[in-house]
Coordinates of C-alpha atoms in Angstrom, one line a residue:
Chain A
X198 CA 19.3 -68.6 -41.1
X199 CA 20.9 -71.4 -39.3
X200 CA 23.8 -71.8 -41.9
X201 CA 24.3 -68.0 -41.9
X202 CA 24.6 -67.9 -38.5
X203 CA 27.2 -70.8 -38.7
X204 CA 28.7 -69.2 -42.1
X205 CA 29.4 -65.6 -39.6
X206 CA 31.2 -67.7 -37.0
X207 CA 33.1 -69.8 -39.4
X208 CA 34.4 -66.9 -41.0
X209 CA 34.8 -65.2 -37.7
X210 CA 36.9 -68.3 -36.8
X211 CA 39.4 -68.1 -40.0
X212 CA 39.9 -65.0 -39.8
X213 CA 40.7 -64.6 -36.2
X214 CA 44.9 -64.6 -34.7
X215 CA 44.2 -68.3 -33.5
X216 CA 43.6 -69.3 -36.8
X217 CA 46.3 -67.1 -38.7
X218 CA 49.0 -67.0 -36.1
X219 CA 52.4 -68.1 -37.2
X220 CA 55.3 -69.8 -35.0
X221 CA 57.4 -66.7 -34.9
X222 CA 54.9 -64.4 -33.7
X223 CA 53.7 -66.4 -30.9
X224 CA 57.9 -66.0 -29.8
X225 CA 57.4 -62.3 -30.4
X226 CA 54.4 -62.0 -28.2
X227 CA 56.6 -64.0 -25.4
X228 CA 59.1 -61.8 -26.0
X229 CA 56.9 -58.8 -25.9
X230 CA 55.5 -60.1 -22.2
X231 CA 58.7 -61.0 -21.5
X232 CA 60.1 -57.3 -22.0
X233 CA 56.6 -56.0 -19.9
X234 CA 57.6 -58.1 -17.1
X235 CA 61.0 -56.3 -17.1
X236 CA 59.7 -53.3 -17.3
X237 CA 56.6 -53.0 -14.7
X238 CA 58.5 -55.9 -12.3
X239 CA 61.9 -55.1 -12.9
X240 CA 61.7 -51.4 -13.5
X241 CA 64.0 -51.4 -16.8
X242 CA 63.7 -48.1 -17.9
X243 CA 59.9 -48.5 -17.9
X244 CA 59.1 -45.0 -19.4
X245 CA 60.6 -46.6 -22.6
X246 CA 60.8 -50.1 -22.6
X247 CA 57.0 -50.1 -21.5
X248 CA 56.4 -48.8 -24.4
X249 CA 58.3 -50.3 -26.7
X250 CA 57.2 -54.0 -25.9
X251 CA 53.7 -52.6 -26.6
X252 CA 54.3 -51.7 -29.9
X253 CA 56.0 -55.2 -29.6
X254 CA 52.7 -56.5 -28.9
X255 CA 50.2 -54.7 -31.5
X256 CA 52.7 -55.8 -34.5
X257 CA 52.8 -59.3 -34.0
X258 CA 49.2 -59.6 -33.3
X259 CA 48.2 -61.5 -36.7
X260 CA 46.0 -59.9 -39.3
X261 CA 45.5 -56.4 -37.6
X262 CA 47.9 -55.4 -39.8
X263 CA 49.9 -52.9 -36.6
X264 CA 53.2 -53.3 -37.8
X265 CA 55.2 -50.0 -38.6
X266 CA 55.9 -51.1 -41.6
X267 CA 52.5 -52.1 -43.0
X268 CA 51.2 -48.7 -45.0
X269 CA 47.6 -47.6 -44.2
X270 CA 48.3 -48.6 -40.2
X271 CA 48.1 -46.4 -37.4
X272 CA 51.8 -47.2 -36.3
X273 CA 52.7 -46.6 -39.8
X274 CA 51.8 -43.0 -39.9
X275 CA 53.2 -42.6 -36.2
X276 CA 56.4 -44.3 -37.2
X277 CA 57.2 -41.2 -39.8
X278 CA 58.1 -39.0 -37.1
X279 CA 60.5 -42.0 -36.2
X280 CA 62.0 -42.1 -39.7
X281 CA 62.1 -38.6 -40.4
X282 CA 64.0 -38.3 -37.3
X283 CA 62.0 -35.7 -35.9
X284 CA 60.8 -37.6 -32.5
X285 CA 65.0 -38.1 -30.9
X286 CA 65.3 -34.7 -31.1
X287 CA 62.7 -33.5 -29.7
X288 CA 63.3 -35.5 -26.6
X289 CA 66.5 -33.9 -26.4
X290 CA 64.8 -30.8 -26.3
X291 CA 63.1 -31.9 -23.2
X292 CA 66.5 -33.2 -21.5
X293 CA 67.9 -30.1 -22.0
X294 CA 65.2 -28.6 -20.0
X295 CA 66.0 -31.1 -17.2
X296 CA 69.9 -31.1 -17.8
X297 CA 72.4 -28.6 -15.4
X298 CA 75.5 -27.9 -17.3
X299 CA 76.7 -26.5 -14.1
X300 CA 79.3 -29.3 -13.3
X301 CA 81.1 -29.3 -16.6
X302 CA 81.2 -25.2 -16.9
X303 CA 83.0 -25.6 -13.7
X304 CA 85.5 -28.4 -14.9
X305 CA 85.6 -27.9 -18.8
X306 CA 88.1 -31.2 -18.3
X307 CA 85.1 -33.2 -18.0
X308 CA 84.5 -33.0 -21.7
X309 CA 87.9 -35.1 -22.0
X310 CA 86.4 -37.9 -20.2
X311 CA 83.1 -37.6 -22.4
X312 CA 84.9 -38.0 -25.1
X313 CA 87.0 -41.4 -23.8
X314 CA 83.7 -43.1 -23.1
X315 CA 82.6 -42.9 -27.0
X316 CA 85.5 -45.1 -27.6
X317 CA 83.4 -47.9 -26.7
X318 CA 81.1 -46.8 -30.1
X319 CA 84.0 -47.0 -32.4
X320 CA 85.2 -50.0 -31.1
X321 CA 82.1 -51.8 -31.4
X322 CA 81.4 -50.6 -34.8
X323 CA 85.0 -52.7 -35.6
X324 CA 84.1 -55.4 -33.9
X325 CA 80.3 -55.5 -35.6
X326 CA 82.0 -55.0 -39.1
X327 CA 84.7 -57.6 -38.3
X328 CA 82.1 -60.2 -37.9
X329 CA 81.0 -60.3 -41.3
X330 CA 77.0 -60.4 -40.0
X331 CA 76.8 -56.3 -40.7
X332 CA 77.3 -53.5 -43.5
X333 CA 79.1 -50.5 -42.2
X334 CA 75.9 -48.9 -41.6
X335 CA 74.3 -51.4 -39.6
X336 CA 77.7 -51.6 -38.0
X337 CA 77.4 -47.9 -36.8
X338 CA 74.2 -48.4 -36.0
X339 CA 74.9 -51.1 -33.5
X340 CA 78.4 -49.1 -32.4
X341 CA 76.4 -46.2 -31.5
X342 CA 74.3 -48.1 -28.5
X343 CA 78.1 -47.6 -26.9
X344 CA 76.9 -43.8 -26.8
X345 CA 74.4 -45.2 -23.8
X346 CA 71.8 -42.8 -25.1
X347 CA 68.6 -44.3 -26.3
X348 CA 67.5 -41.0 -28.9
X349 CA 70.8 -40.9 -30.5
X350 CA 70.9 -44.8 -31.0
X351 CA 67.6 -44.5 -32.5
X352 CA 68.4 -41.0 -34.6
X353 CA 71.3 -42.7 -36.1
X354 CA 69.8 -45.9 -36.8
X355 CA 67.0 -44.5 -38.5
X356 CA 69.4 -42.9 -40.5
X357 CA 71.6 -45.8 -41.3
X358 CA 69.4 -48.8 -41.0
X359 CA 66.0 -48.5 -40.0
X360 CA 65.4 -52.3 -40.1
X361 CA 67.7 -52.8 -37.5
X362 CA 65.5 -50.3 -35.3
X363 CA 63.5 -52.7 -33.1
X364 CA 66.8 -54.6 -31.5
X365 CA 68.9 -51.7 -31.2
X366 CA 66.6 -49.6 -29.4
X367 CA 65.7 -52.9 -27.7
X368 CA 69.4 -53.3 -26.3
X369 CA 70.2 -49.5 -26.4
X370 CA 67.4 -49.2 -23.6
X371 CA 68.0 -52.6 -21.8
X372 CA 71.4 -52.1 -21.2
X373 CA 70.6 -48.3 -20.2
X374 CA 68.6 -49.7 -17.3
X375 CA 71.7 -52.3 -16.6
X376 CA 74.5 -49.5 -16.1
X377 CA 74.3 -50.5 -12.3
X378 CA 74.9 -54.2 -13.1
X379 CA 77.9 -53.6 -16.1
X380 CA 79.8 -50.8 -15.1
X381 CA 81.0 -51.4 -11.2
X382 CA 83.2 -54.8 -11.7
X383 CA 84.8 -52.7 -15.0
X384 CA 85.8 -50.0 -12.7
X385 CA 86.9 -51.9 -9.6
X386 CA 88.8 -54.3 -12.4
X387 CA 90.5 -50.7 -14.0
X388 CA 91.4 -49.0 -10.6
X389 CA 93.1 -49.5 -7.4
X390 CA 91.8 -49.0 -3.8
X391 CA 94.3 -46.1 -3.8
X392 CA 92.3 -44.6 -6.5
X393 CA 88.8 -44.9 -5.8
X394 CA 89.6 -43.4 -2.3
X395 CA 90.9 -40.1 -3.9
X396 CA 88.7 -37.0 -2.6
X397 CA 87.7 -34.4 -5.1
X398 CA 87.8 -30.7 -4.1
X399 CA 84.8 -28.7 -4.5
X400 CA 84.0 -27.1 -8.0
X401 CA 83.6 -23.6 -8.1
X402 CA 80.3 -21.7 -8.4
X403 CA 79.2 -21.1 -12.0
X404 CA 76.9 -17.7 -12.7
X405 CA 74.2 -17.6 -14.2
X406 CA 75.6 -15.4 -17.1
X407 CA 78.2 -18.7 -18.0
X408 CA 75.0 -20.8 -17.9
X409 CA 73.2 -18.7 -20.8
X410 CA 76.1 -18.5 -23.0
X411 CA 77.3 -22.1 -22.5
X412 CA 74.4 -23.8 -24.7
X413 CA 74.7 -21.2 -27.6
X414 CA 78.8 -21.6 -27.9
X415 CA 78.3 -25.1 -27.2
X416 CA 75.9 -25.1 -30.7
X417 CA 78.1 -22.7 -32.6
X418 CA 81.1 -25.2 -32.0
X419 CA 79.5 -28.4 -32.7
X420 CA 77.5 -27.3 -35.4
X421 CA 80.1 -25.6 -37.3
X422 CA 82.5 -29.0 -36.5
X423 CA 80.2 -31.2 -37.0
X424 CA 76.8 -30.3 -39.4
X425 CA 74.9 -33.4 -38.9
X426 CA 74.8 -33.5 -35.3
X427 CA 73.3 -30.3 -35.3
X428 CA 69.8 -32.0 -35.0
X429 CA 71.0 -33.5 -31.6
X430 CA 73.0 -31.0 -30.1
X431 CA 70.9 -28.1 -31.6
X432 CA 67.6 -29.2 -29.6
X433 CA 69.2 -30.1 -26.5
X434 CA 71.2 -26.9 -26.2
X435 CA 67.9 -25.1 -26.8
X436 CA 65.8 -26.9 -24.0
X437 CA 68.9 -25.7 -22.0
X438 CA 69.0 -22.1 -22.8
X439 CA 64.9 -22.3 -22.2
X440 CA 65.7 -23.2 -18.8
X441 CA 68.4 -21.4 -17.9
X442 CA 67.0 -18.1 -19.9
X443 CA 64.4 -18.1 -16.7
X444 CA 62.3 -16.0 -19.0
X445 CA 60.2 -19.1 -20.7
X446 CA 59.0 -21.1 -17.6
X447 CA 55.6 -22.4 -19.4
X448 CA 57.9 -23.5 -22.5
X449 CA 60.2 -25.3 -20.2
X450 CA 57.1 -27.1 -18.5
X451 CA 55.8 -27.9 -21.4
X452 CA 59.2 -29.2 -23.2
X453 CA 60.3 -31.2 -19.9
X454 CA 56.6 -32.7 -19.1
X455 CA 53.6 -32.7 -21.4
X456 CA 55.6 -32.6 -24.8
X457 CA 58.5 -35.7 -23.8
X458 CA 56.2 -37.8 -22.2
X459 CA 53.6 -37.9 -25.3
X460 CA 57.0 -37.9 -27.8
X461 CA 58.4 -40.7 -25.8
X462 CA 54.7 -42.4 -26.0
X463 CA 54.7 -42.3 -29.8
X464 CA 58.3 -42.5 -29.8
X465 CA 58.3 -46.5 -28.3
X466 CA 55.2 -47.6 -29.7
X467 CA 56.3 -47.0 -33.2
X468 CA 59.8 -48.4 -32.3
X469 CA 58.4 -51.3 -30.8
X470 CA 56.1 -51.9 -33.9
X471 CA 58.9 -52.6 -36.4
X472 CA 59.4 -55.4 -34.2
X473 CA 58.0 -57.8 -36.7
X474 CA 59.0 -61.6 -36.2
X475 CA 61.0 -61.4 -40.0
X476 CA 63.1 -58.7 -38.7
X477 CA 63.4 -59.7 -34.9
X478 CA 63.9 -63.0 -34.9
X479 CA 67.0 -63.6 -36.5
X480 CA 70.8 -64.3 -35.9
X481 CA 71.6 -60.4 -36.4
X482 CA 69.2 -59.6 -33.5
X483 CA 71.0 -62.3 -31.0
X484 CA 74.5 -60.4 -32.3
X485 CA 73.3 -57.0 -31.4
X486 CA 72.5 -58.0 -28.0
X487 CA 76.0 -59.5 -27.4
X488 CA 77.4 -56.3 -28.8
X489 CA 75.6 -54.1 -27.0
X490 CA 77.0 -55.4 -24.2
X491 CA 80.2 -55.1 -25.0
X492 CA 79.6 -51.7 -26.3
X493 CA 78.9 -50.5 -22.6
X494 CA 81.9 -52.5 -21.9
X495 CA 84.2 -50.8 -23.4
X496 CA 82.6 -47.4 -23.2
X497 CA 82.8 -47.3 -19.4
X498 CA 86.4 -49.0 -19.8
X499 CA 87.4 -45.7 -22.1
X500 CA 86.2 -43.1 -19.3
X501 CA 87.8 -45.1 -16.9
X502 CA 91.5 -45.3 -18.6
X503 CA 91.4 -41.7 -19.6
X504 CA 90.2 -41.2 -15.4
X505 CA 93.4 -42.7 -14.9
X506 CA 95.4 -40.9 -17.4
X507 CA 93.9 -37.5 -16.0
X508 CA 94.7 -38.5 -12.1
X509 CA 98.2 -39.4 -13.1
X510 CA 98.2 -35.7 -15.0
X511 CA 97.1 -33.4 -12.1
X512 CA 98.8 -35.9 -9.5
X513 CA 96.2 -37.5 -7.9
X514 CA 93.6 -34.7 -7.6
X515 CA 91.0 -36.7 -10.3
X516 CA 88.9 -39.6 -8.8
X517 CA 89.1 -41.9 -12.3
X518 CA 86.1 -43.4 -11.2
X519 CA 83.8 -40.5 -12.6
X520 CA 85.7 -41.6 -16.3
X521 CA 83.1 -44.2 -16.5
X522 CA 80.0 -41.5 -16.0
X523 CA 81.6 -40.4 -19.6
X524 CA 78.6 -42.8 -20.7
X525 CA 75.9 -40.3 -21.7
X526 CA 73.2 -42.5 -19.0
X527 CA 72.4 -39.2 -17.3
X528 CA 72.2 -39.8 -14.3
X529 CA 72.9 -43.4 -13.8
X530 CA 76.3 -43.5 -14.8
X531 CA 77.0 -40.6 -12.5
X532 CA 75.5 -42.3 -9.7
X533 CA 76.8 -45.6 -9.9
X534 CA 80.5 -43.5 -10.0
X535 CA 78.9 -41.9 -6.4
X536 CA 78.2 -45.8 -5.1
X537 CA 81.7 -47.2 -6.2
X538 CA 83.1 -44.1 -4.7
X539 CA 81.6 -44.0 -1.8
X540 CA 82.2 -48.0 -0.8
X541 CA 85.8 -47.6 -0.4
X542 CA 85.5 -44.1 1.0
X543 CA 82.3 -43.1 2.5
X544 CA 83.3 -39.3 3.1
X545 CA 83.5 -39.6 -0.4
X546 CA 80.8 -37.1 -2.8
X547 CA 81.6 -37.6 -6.6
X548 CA 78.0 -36.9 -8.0
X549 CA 78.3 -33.6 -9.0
X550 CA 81.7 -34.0 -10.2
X551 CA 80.9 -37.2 -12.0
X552 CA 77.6 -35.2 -13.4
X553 CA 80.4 -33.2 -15.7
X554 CA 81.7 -36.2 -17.8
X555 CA 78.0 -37.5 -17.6
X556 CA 76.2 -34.8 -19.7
X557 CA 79.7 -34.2 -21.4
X558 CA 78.8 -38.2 -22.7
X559 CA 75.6 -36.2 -23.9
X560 CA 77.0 -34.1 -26.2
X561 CA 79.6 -36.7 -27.0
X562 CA 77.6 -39.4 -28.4
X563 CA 75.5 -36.9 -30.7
X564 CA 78.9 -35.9 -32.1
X565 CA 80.1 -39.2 -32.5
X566 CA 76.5 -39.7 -34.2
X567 CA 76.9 -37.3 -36.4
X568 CA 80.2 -38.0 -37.6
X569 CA 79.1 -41.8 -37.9
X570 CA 75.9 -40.6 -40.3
X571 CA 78.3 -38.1 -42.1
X572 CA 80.6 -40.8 -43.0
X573 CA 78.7 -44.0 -43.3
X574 CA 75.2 -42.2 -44.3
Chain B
X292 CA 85.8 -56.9 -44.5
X293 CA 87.7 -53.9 -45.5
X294 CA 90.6 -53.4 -42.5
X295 CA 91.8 -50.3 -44.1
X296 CA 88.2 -48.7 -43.9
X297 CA 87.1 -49.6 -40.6
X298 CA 90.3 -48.3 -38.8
X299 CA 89.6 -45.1 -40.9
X300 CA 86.2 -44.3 -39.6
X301 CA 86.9 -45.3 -36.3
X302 CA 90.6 -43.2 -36.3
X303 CA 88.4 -40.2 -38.3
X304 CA 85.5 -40.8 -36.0
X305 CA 87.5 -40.5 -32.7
X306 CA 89.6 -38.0 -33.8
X307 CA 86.9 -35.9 -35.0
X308 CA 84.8 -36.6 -31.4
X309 CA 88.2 -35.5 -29.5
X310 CA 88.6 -32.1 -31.7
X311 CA 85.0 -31.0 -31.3
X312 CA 85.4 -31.5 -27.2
X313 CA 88.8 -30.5 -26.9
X314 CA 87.6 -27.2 -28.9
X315 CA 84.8 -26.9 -26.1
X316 CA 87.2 -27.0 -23.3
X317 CA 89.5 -24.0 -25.0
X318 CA 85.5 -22.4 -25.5
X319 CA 85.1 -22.7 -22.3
X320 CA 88.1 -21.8 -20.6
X321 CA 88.1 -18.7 -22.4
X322 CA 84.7 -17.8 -21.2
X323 CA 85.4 -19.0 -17.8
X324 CA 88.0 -16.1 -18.1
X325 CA 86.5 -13.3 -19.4
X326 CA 83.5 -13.9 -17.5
X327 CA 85.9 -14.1 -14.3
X328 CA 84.7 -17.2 -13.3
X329 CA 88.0 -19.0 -12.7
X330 CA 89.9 -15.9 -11.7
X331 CA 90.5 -16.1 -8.4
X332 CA 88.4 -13.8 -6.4
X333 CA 90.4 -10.7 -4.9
X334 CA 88.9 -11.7 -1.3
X335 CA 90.9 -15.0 -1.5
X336 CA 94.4 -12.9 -1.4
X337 CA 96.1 -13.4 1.9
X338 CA 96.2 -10.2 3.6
X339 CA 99.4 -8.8 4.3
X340 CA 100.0 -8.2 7.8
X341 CA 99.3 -5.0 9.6
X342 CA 102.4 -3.4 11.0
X343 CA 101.6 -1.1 14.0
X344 CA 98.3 -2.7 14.2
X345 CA 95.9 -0.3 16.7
X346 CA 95.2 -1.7 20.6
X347 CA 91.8 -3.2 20.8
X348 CA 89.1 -1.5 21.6
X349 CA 87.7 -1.3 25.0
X350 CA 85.3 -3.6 25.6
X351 CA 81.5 -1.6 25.1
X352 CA 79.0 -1.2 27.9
X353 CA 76.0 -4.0 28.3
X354 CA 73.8 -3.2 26.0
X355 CA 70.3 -1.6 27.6
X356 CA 68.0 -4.5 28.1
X357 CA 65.1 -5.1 25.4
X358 CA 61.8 -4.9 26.0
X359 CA 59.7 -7.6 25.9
X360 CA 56.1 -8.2 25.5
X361 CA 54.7 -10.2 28.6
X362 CA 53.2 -13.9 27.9
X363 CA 56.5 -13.8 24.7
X364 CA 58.1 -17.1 25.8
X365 CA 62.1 -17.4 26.4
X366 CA 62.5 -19.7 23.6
X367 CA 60.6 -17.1 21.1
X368 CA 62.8 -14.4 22.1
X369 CA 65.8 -16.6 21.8
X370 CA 64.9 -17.6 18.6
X371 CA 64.0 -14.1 17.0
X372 CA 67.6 -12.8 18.5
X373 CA 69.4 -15.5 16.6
X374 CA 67.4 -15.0 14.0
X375 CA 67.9 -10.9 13.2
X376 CA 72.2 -11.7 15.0
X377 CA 72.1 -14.0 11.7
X378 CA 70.6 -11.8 9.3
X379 CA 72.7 -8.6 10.6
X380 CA 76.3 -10.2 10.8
X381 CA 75.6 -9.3 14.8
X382 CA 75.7 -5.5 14.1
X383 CA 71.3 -5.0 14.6
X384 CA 70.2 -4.4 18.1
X385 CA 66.9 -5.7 19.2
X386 CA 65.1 -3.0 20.9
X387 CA 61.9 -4.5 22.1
X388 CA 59.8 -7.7 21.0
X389 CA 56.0 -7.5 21.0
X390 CA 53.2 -8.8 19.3
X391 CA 51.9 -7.1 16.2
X392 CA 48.4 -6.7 15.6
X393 CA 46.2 -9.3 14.1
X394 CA 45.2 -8.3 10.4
X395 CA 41.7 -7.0 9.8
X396 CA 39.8 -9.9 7.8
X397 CA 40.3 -9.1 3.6
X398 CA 36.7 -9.1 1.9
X399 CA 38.1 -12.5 -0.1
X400 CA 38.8 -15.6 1.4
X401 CA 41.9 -18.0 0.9
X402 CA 40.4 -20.1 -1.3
X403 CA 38.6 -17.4 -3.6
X404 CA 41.9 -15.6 -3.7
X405 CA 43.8 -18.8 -4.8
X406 CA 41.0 -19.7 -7.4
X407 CA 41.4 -15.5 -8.6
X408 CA 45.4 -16.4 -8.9
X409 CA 44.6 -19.6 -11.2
X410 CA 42.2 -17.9 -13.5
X411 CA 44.3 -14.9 -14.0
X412 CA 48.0 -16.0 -13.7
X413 CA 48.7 -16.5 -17.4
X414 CA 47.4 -13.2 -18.2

């Protein structure tokens, strides 16, 4: 009875993660605690990154078999609405319940500047290609965390290269949270005093009536343009019409509240779980964070040129500041425009008229997604 | 790595992005238009001046004074004068403040009536 007893714990032993636990996924469960400590200390997009470094957790755990890739899991089957890209769009339906078109009805220019900050996507994807580490795909894939938008990132790279999943939603969502810390010194560095003191006149009122037709022209448009970003654009502009409708109020609760938060649940434990130590750990992972950084870089450097271009155009009336809210980090990137304004001039309001280019960066970066999955894909 | 093909994508990609939002701003402009959004409003238009504009009116009598409620405080009445001048562009006149009458109790109570509302509301 003795040696059974003894037999139970040996096996016990053997088979337990001391026993099996290999070198690189002991530095994926730092990692994983590391990426916690950011998020519940440091408050890096915690609804996500939380999350994510969970999933983090559960795969590298050794033998209990969590990883998103290992068929017959739990993550496994969660991961599928990852891969069939079904999860990113649904949580645009819920920001479109939450987003106010309002700002860019008002000042259609704003969709110029939207379209400037995606230059920091195309440049990226150049600079990813031209250092021989990526395919065109993966390239994209890594381009596209330029968009500042953690679903589309994820959409296109599930599309394009799903083993690259983990570190780009990793640095898509990192940097996301770091839009305070990257984009001020790029502005102040792109603009004069002169500049960031300009005021902005009030933007007209926008009925209710423009509100309502703005998301289904908005889908015609870019669906017709642009098929595969219909996905994207499709759901967001349908959680806007939802809310703007004002005939739906349970739907819209339930798409802004209950639904997102139990998609973005599933939605960053499954990312986190193809996190594996194989696919993490390697010198493509340390190049995606370096490129996602310039990615932001040159995204917020795009809105900000094309700011200046457009104050030079209506002489002076255009604060180029709110070029870099062209980043689709709704609101962030409008906000840290308001700060940077509002330090050289503190009479100075530029939220709502940053707000424009911001959600104009929404729709932005699913078009640029699209056209990078139509082309590459 | 194949030059040629990345500055296509990027040139078809940005191009591409700039058509879709640039057709959004014509979209929009045009519905800002029929819609009458951006038209200016027709109260904006400077008036023209009046030419043999009439004399001003002489100046109205006091108005009769209201009648208050005794035990209404000064600041109560103030308040419920601004109030209605606010409400009626100045054109109401306040005839006489007093208290209404307390409501006869209803046979529910607050909370029954709010737990009544979150049973039946979806229905």
């Amino acid at each position: 009875m003795l040696d059974m007893f003894l037999g139970t714990i040996k096996d016990i032993a053997l088979n337990s993660g001391f026993a099996n636990i290999t070198g690189g996924q002991a530095l994926m469960l730092i990692v994983a605690c590391v990426l916690l400590y950011l998020a519940i200390v440091k408050k890096f997009e915690p609804l996500l990154l939380l999350p994510i470094a969970f999933g983090m957790l559960l795969a590298n755990i050794p033998v209990a078999g969590l990883s998103a890739h290992n068929e017959g899991s739990l993550i496994y089957y969660i991961y599928q609405g990852v891969k069939m890209g079904i999860y990113p769009p649904l949580i645009f339906l819920g920001i479109g319940t939450m987003t106010d078109f309002g700002p860019l009805i008002a000042n259609p220019k704003s969709f110029i500047l939207g379209a400037a900050a995606q230059l920091g996507i195309f440049l990226t994807f150049f600079m990813a290609l031209a250092s021989g580490q990526f395919t065109p795909q993966e390239a994209g894939s890594i381009g596209i965390i330029g968009g500042a938008d953690g679903p589309t990132a994820i959409f296109t790279t599930s599309k394009l290269a799903p083993h690259l999943l983990g570190p780009i939603a990793v640095a898509a969502y990192s940097y996301m949270a770091l839009v305070p810390v990257i984009q001020p010194p790029i502005m102040k560095l792109l603009t004069t005093k002169k500049e960031r003191s300009i005021v902005m006149e009030q933007l007209r009122p926008v009925t209710q009536r423009e509100k309502i037709i703005f998301p289904i022209l908005v889908t015609i448009v870019v669906s017709f343009i642009v098929p595969d970003a219909t996905a994207l654009v499709g759901m967001l502009m349908l959680g806007n019409l939802m809310k703007e409708s004002g005939v739906v109020d349970r739907l819209v609760k339930t798409a802004g509240n209950e639904m997102m938060n139990i998609i973005t649940i599933l939605l960053g434990i499954s990312v986190g779980a193809t996190t594996t130590a194989e696919t993490f750990l390697t010198l493509q992972t340390l190049l995606i964070v370096v490129l996602g950084v310039i990615a932001f870089g040159f995204g917020t450097a795009g809105g900000v040129i094309f700011g200046k271009i457009m104050c030079w155009a209506t002489k002076g009336k255009l604060n180029p500041l709110i070029g870099s809210a062209g980043v689709s980090a709704v609101p962030m990137a409008a906000r840290v425009s308001q700060k940077v304004g509002q330090q050289e001039n503190p009479s100075n309001f530029l939220l709502m008229h940053a707000m424009g280019p911001n959600v104009a960066g929404v729709i932005g970066s699913a078009v640029a997604a699209g056209v990078l999955i139509n082309i590459l894909g | 790595m194949d030059i040629a093909y990345a500055l296509s994508v990027i040139f078809t990609g940005i191009s591409i992005v700039f058509l879709v939002l640039i057709a959004l701003i014509l979209v929009m402009v045009a519905m800002g238009k029929v819609l009458g959004g951006t038209g200016k409003k027709k109260d904006d238009a400077p008036s023209a001046p009046v030419k043999n504009a009439p004399a001003a009116p002489a100046p109205k009598a006091a108005p009769p004074q209201m009648a208050v409620q005794s035990g209404t405080p000064e600041e109560v009445v103030s308040v419920i004068s601004a109030a209605i001048a606010a409400f009626t562009g100045g054109k109401g006149r306040i005839t006489s403040i007093r208290r209404a009458k307390k409501e006869a109790p209803r046979g529910r109570s607050a909370w029954s009536m709010a737990g009544l509302r979150e049973n039946t509301q979806p229905f």
